[in-house]
Short mmCIF file of C-alpha atoms and ligand atoms in Angstrom, two decimals:
data_model
loop_
_atom_site.label_atom_id
_atom_site.label_comp_id
_atom_site.label_asym_id
_atom_site.label_seq_id
_atom_site.Cartn_x
_atom_site.Cartn_y
_atom_site.Cartn_z
CA MET A 29 0.04 0.13 0.06
CA ILE A 30 2.90 2.32 0.49
CA SER A 31 4.63 1.66 -2.54
CA MET A 32 1.54 2.36 -4.52
CA ALA A 33 0.60 5.24 -2.54
CA LEU A 34 4.14 6.25 -3.24
CA LYS A 35 3.89 6.00 -6.98
CA CYS A 36 0.32 8.21 -6.84
CA ILE A 37 1.75 11.30 -4.96
CA VAL A 38 4.92 11.08 -7.38
CA ASP A 39 2.69 10.63 -10.59
CA LEU A 40 0.52 13.67 -9.13
CA GLY A 41 3.83 15.59 -8.76
CA VAL A 42 3.00 16.41 -4.76
CA PRO A 43 6.76 16.41 -3.80
CA ASP A 44 7.65 18.79 -6.43
CA ALA A 45 4.50 21.20 -5.44
CA ILE A 46 5.62 21.31 -1.89
CA SER A 47 8.83 21.71 -2.55
CA LYS A 48 7.91 24.85 -5.08
CA SER A 49 5.35 26.28 -2.48
CA PRO A 50 6.19 29.65 -1.24
CA GLU A 51 4.04 28.63 1.59
CA GLN A 52 5.96 26.49 3.91
CA PRO A 53 4.85 24.24 5.67
CA VAL A 54 1.83 24.17 2.78
CA SER A 55 -1.60 23.44 3.47
CA LEU A 56 -3.78 20.82 1.95
CA SER A 57 -6.03 23.24 0.11
CA ASN A 58 -2.92 25.13 -1.31
CA LEU A 59 -1.30 21.81 -2.34
CA ALA A 60 -4.26 20.40 -3.57
CA ALA A 61 -4.32 23.79 -5.93
CA ALA A 62 -0.85 23.33 -6.99
CA ILE A 63 -1.53 19.95 -8.38
CA PRO A 64 -3.78 18.42 -11.41
CA LEU A 65 -6.36 17.15 -8.79
CA HIS A 66 -9.95 16.53 -9.48
CA PRO A 67 -11.74 19.03 -7.21
CA SER A 68 -13.79 16.25 -5.56
CA LYS A 69 -10.48 14.81 -4.21
CA ASN A 70 -9.32 17.23 -1.50
CA ASP A 71 -10.05 15.11 1.13
CA ALA A 72 -8.87 11.90 -0.46
CA LEU A 73 -5.67 13.72 -1.11
CA ARG A 74 -5.34 14.30 2.81
CA ARG A 75 -6.10 10.45 3.43
CA LEU A 76 -3.55 9.40 0.84
CA MET A 77 -0.97 11.95 2.70
CA ARG A 78 -1.53 10.31 5.93
CA PRO A 79 0.50 6.57 5.49
CA LEU A 80 3.23 8.34 3.38
CA THR A 81 3.78 10.89 6.55
CA HIS A 82 3.85 8.16 8.91
CA ALA A 83 6.18 6.35 6.62
CA GLY A 84 8.55 9.41 7.14
CA PHE A 85 8.18 11.23 3.43
CA PHE A 86 6.54 14.24 4.55
CA THR A 87 5.88 15.67 8.33
CA THR A 88 2.26 16.89 8.94
CA THR A 89 1.39 20.35 11.32
CA ALA A 90 -2.25 21.12 11.84
CA VAL A 91 -2.66 24.73 11.88
CA LEU A 92 -5.42 26.45 13.00
CA ALA A 93 -6.62 29.57 10.64
CA GLY A 94 -8.55 32.47 12.19
CA GLY A 95 -11.28 30.19 14.54
CA GLU A 96 -11.84 27.76 11.71
CA GLU A 97 -10.99 24.04 11.61
CA ALA A 98 -7.42 22.88 12.06
CA GLU A 99 -5.83 22.64 8.45
CA ASP A 100 -2.85 19.98 7.81
CA HIS A 101 0.31 21.41 6.65
CA TYR A 102 3.15 19.51 4.93
CA SER A 103 6.68 19.89 4.44
CA LEU A 104 8.98 17.61 2.86
CA THR A 105 11.32 15.11 5.13
CA THR A 106 15.08 14.34 3.79
CA ALA A 107 13.71 11.09 2.45
CA GLY A 108 10.73 13.30 0.83
CA LYS A 109 13.22 15.27 -1.11
CA LEU A 110 14.47 12.19 -2.87
CA LEU A 111 11.55 12.08 -4.46
CA LEU A 112 11.80 15.61 -6.38
CA ARG A 113 11.94 15.24 -10.26
CA GLY A 114 14.89 16.82 -11.76
CA ASP A 115 17.24 15.81 -8.44
CA SER A 116 20.24 14.38 -9.19
CA VAL A 117 19.97 11.90 -6.65
CA ASN A 118 16.20 11.33 -7.14
CA THR A 119 14.36 7.56 -6.58
CA LEU A 120 11.42 8.71 -8.91
CA LEU A 121 12.34 6.61 -11.66
CA ARG A 122 13.29 3.20 -9.80
CA ASP A 123 9.95 3.77 -7.92
CA ARG A 124 7.76 4.03 -11.35
CA LEU A 125 10.08 1.14 -12.75
CA PHE A 126 9.20 -1.24 -10.03
CA LEU A 127 5.69 -0.10 -9.66
CA ASP A 128 4.45 -0.34 -13.53
CA ALA A 129 1.77 -2.57 -14.67
CA THR A 130 4.39 -5.14 -16.14
CA THR A 131 6.23 -5.45 -13.13
CA MET A 132 3.23 -5.31 -10.73
CA THR A 133 2.07 -8.44 -12.69
CA LEU A 134 4.83 -10.72 -11.52
CA TRP A 135 3.72 -9.75 -7.91
CA GLY A 136 0.69 -11.60 -8.52
CA MET A 137 2.21 -14.82 -10.20
CA LEU A 138 4.22 -15.11 -6.72
CA SER A 139 2.60 -17.81 -5.13
CA ALA A 140 2.18 -19.92 -8.41
CA TRP A 141 6.03 -19.42 -8.84
CA TYR A 142 6.56 -21.08 -5.28
CA LEU A 143 4.12 -23.78 -6.32
CA TYR A 144 4.87 -24.77 -9.66
CA SER A 145 7.41 -23.33 -11.53
CA ALA A 146 11.21 -24.56 -11.85
CA ASP A 147 12.86 -21.06 -13.03
CA ALA A 148 15.23 -19.66 -10.84
CA VAL A 149 13.31 -16.23 -10.07
CA PRO A 150 9.69 -14.97 -10.93
CA PHE A 151 10.82 -13.00 -13.52
CA GLU A 152 11.91 -15.75 -15.41
CA ALA A 153 8.80 -17.19 -15.11
CA GLY A 154 6.67 -14.38 -16.41
CA HIS A 155 9.22 -14.00 -19.07
CA ASP A 156 9.48 -17.33 -20.94
CA GLY A 157 12.54 -18.21 -19.11
CA ALA A 158 14.28 -14.91 -20.30
CA SER A 159 16.26 -13.38 -17.70
CA PHE A 160 16.04 -9.60 -16.51
CA TRP A 161 19.02 -8.71 -18.78
CA GLU A 162 18.05 -10.49 -21.97
CA CYS A 163 14.78 -8.45 -21.55
CA MET A 164 16.38 -4.95 -21.04
CA GLU A 165 18.12 -5.43 -24.30
CA LYS A 166 15.07 -6.06 -26.39
CA ASP A 167 12.67 -3.49 -24.73
CA PRO A 168 14.36 -0.18 -25.10
CA ALA A 169 11.77 1.68 -23.18
CA GLN A 170 12.53 -0.74 -20.11
CA LYS A 171 16.34 -0.36 -20.37
CA LYS A 172 16.35 2.91 -20.53
CA ALA A 173 14.27 3.24 -17.41
CA PHE A 174 16.26 0.81 -15.93
CA TYR A 175 19.76 2.51 -16.55
CA GLU A 176 18.17 5.69 -15.70
CA THR A 177 17.46 4.42 -12.65
CA MET A 178 20.96 3.10 -11.70
CA VAL A 179 22.24 6.49 -12.63
CA GLY A 180 20.52 8.04 -10.03
CA ASP A 181 21.26 5.52 -7.47
CA SER A 182 24.92 5.70 -8.35
CA LYS A 183 25.04 9.51 -8.21
CA LEU A 184 23.64 9.29 -4.63
CA VAL A 185 26.20 6.47 -3.63
CA ALA A 186 29.35 8.04 -5.48
CA GLY A 187 28.85 11.10 -3.78
CA VAL A 188 29.16 9.72 -0.11
CA LEU A 189 31.96 7.04 -1.46
CA VAL A 190 34.44 9.46 -2.91
CA SER A 191 33.76 11.76 0.33
CA GLU A 192 33.42 9.59 2.97
CA CYS A 193 35.10 7.02 2.23
CA ARG A 194 38.35 8.37 0.27
CA GLU A 195 40.63 6.10 2.23
CA VAL A 196 38.89 2.88 0.65
CA PHE A 197 41.22 4.16 -2.79
CA ASP A 198 44.42 4.30 -0.68
CA GLY A 199 47.04 2.71 -2.88
CA VAL A 200 44.44 2.00 -5.78
CA GLU A 201 46.37 2.61 -9.19
CA SER A 202 43.61 1.09 -11.54
CA LEU A 203 40.10 0.21 -11.02
CA VAL A 204 37.31 -1.79 -12.78
CA ASP A 205 33.84 -1.16 -12.34
CA VAL A 206 32.22 -4.39 -12.66
CA GLY A 207 28.83 -4.13 -13.91
CA GLY A 208 29.30 -0.42 -14.05
CA GLY A 209 26.51 0.47 -15.91
CA THR A 210 26.62 3.51 -18.16
CA GLY A 211 29.54 4.58 -16.19
CA THR A 212 28.30 7.15 -13.67
CA MET A 213 30.14 5.75 -10.56
CA ALA A 214 33.61 5.25 -12.38
CA VAL A 215 33.28 8.66 -13.79
CA ALA A 216 32.51 10.21 -10.01
CA ILE A 217 35.67 8.03 -9.24
CA ALA A 218 37.96 9.31 -12.02
CA ARG A 219 37.30 12.85 -11.18
CA ALA A 220 37.48 12.50 -7.52
CA PHE A 221 41.04 10.75 -7.99
CA PRO A 222 42.51 11.79 -11.27
CA LYS A 223 45.52 9.73 -10.95
CA LEU A 224 43.28 6.51 -10.91
CA ASN A 225 42.69 4.84 -14.37
CA CYS A 226 38.85 3.61 -14.45
CA THR A 227 37.13 1.16 -16.78
CA VAL A 228 33.82 0.35 -16.90
CA PHE A 229 32.85 -3.57 -17.66
CA ASP A 230 29.32 -4.28 -18.37
CA LEU A 231 27.37 -5.98 -21.27
CA PRO A 232 28.04 -5.30 -24.98
CA HIS A 233 24.49 -3.29 -25.48
CA VAL A 234 25.02 -1.20 -22.18
CA VAL A 235 28.87 -0.33 -22.84
CA ALA A 236 27.73 0.39 -26.64
CA GLY A 237 27.72 4.00 -27.20
CA ASN A 238 29.17 5.00 -24.02
CA ARG A 239 32.67 6.58 -25.14
CA GLY A 240 33.28 9.50 -22.59
CA GLU A 241 36.00 9.96 -20.43
CA LEU A 242 36.64 6.26 -19.47
CA TYR A 243 37.44 2.91 -21.00
CA TYR A 244 34.47 0.45 -21.28
CA ARG A 245 34.93 -2.87 -22.01
CA SER A 246 31.97 -5.45 -22.32
CA TYR A 247 32.04 -9.58 -22.55
CA THR A 248 28.88 -11.52 -22.18
CA ALA A 249 29.92 -13.78 -19.19
CA PHE A 250 31.20 -12.12 -16.17
CA CYS A 251 34.48 -14.48 -16.00
CA HIS A 252 35.46 -14.15 -19.43
CA ASP A 253 38.99 -12.59 -19.95
CA PHE A 254 38.20 -10.39 -17.37
CA LEU A 255 41.62 -11.65 -15.53
CA PHE A 256 43.70 -9.91 -17.90
CA PHE A 257 42.68 -6.57 -17.84
CA GLY A 258 45.23 -5.92 -14.94
CA ASP A 259 43.69 -3.70 -12.69
CA THR A 260 44.50 -3.49 -9.20
CA CYS A 261 40.79 -2.84 -7.74
CA ALA A 262 37.43 -4.40 -8.70
CA LEU A 263 34.41 -2.39 -7.72
CA LEU A 264 31.07 -4.25 -7.45
CA GLN A 265 28.11 -1.85 -6.77
CA TRP A 266 24.66 -3.59 -6.77
CA ILE A 267 25.80 -6.33 -8.10
CA LEU A 268 25.54 -9.39 -5.80
CA HIS A 269 21.98 -9.27 -5.24
CA ASP A 270 21.37 -9.90 -8.82
CA TRP A 271 23.04 -13.56 -8.63
CA ASP A 272 22.48 -16.55 -6.58
CA ASP A 273 25.39 -17.89 -4.19
CA GLU A 274 26.80 -19.68 -6.99
CA GLY A 275 26.79 -16.75 -9.32
CA CYS A 276 28.04 -14.77 -6.41
CA LEU A 277 31.29 -16.93 -5.70
CA LYS A 278 31.93 -16.94 -9.52
CA ILE A 279 32.17 -13.24 -9.71
CA LEU A 280 34.18 -12.95 -6.34
CA LYS A 281 36.50 -15.28 -7.25
CA CYS A 282 37.08 -14.02 -10.83
CA CYS A 283 37.63 -10.48 -8.95
CA ARG A 284 40.23 -11.88 -6.75
CA GLU A 285 42.10 -13.36 -9.37
CA ALA A 286 41.99 -10.42 -11.38
CA VAL A 287 43.32 -8.13 -8.71
CA ALA A 288 45.78 -10.44 -7.12
CA GLY A 289 46.33 -13.14 -10.16
CA ASP A 290 50.40 -12.81 -10.20
CA GLU A 291 53.40 -11.74 -7.92
CA GLU A 292 53.51 -8.43 -9.46
CA LYS A 293 50.01 -7.11 -8.74
CA LYS A 294 50.11 -9.09 -4.72
CA LYS A 295 52.96 -6.39 -4.47
CA LYS A 296 50.62 -3.96 -5.12
CA LYS A 297 47.90 -5.22 -2.73
CA GLY A 298 44.89 -5.52 -5.25
CA LYS A 299 41.57 -4.77 -3.59
CA VAL A 300 37.72 -5.88 -4.10
CA ILE A 301 35.62 -3.26 -2.97
CA ILE A 302 31.88 -4.16 -2.39
CA VAL A 303 28.89 -1.86 -2.26
CA VAL A 304 25.47 -3.53 -1.17
CA LEU A 305 22.57 -2.92 0.86
CA THR A 306 22.54 -5.49 3.88
CA PRO A 307 19.96 -5.71 6.49
CA LYS A 308 21.04 -5.06 10.16
CA ILE A 309 22.02 -8.27 11.54
CA ASN A 310 21.75 -8.60 15.52
CA LEU A 311 24.18 -11.16 16.26
CA THR A 312 23.34 -12.93 19.84
C1 SAM B 425 21.82 -3.67 -10.37
S1 SAM B 425 22.92 -3.24 -11.91
C2 SAM B 425 24.24 -2.00 -11.25
C3 SAM B 425 24.79 -1.27 -11.78
C4 SAM B 425 25.98 -0.34 -11.43
N1 SAM B 425 26.78 -1.11 -11.04
C5 SAM B 425 25.43 0.75 -10.13
O1 SAM B 425 25.21 0.62 -9.48
O2 SAM B 425 24.67 1.63 -10.67
C6 SAM B 425 23.74 -4.80 -12.47
C7 SAM B 425 24.46 -4.53 -13.63
O3 SAM B 425 25.32 -5.49 -14.11
C8 SAM B 425 25.27 -5.82 -15.39
N2 SAM B 425 25.50 -7.14 -15.84
C9 SAM B 425 24.53 -8.03 -16.01
N3 SAM B 425 25.02 -9.10 -16.66
C10 SAM B 425 26.43 -8.81 -16.81
C11 SAM B 425 27.34 -9.51 -17.25
N4 SAM B 425 27.41 -11.00 -17.52
N5 SAM B 425 28.79 -9.05 -17.60
C12 SAM B 425 28.96 -7.70 -17.36
N6 SAM B 425 28.09 -6.84 -16.41
C13 SAM B 425 26.66 -7.67 -16.31
C14 SAM B 425 24.04 -4.76 -16.07
O4 SAM B 425 24.06 -4.35 -17.21
C15 SAM B 425 23.81 -4.13 -14.74
O5 SAM B 425 24.33 -2.83 -15.29
#
């Protein structure tokens, strides 16, 4: 419900309307007037804002105006600002990508997948056995949406990585961003550390056409010839969650060999940097 409510307020342009309003916090009536809303839906908007306020995207203040009934006034929280259109670190595209009709259909098939399907993931069950990456290649609109979403994510993470975690790159001379998409992260690293040689490694159809500040390389399988790049550091950002344990082991072994495969490289202290979201685990 929260996800669908989020999609709806993003579709309606609510976060942008709050952000642009000269009135802060903005009243429900002014917010309703600032977005394309059917005149009968003001109270429905208030009900839509309630769970999202509870989820931490907005704060609400009830303001009494001239003896009238209190009216809710809204402002954006830090999480809410991530929903702004055009913000370099917005999650807008991702929310739409993961909540579009095609993706939502897959959720309806989840129990059938558990009961009857031999496919590794529900996505493949819903796409005649084709992998997510194969489908991206064949569907230019989805591909554009997905890789633009990755750009938004990467901008957010890259900003933190190069400012808060600079020491991670100590001693690193060359880096390959494994599954680096269209190169946002690698460009940010190359700009922050001009002496560091950066390469992006991704699928041919992703790498094609990207010939900006960096080298781009592609192979259809993760391990092919990857060992011979000669880089001292492999970066894996938002990669491992896409593969099962066996696939992850293959990729990680490949990275380890790539950065420490011969005596010369060992002296240079090869590194594998993994950026991944992990659940907080309380060990007892
Ligand atoms: C979840 S995205 C992460 C992209 C990027 N690291 C980021 O954080 O924005 C996974 C990436 O792996 C790439 N990928 C998938 N299969 C691959 C393969 N066999 N070889 C190289 N890259 C692959 C995809 O094209 C995609 O760019």
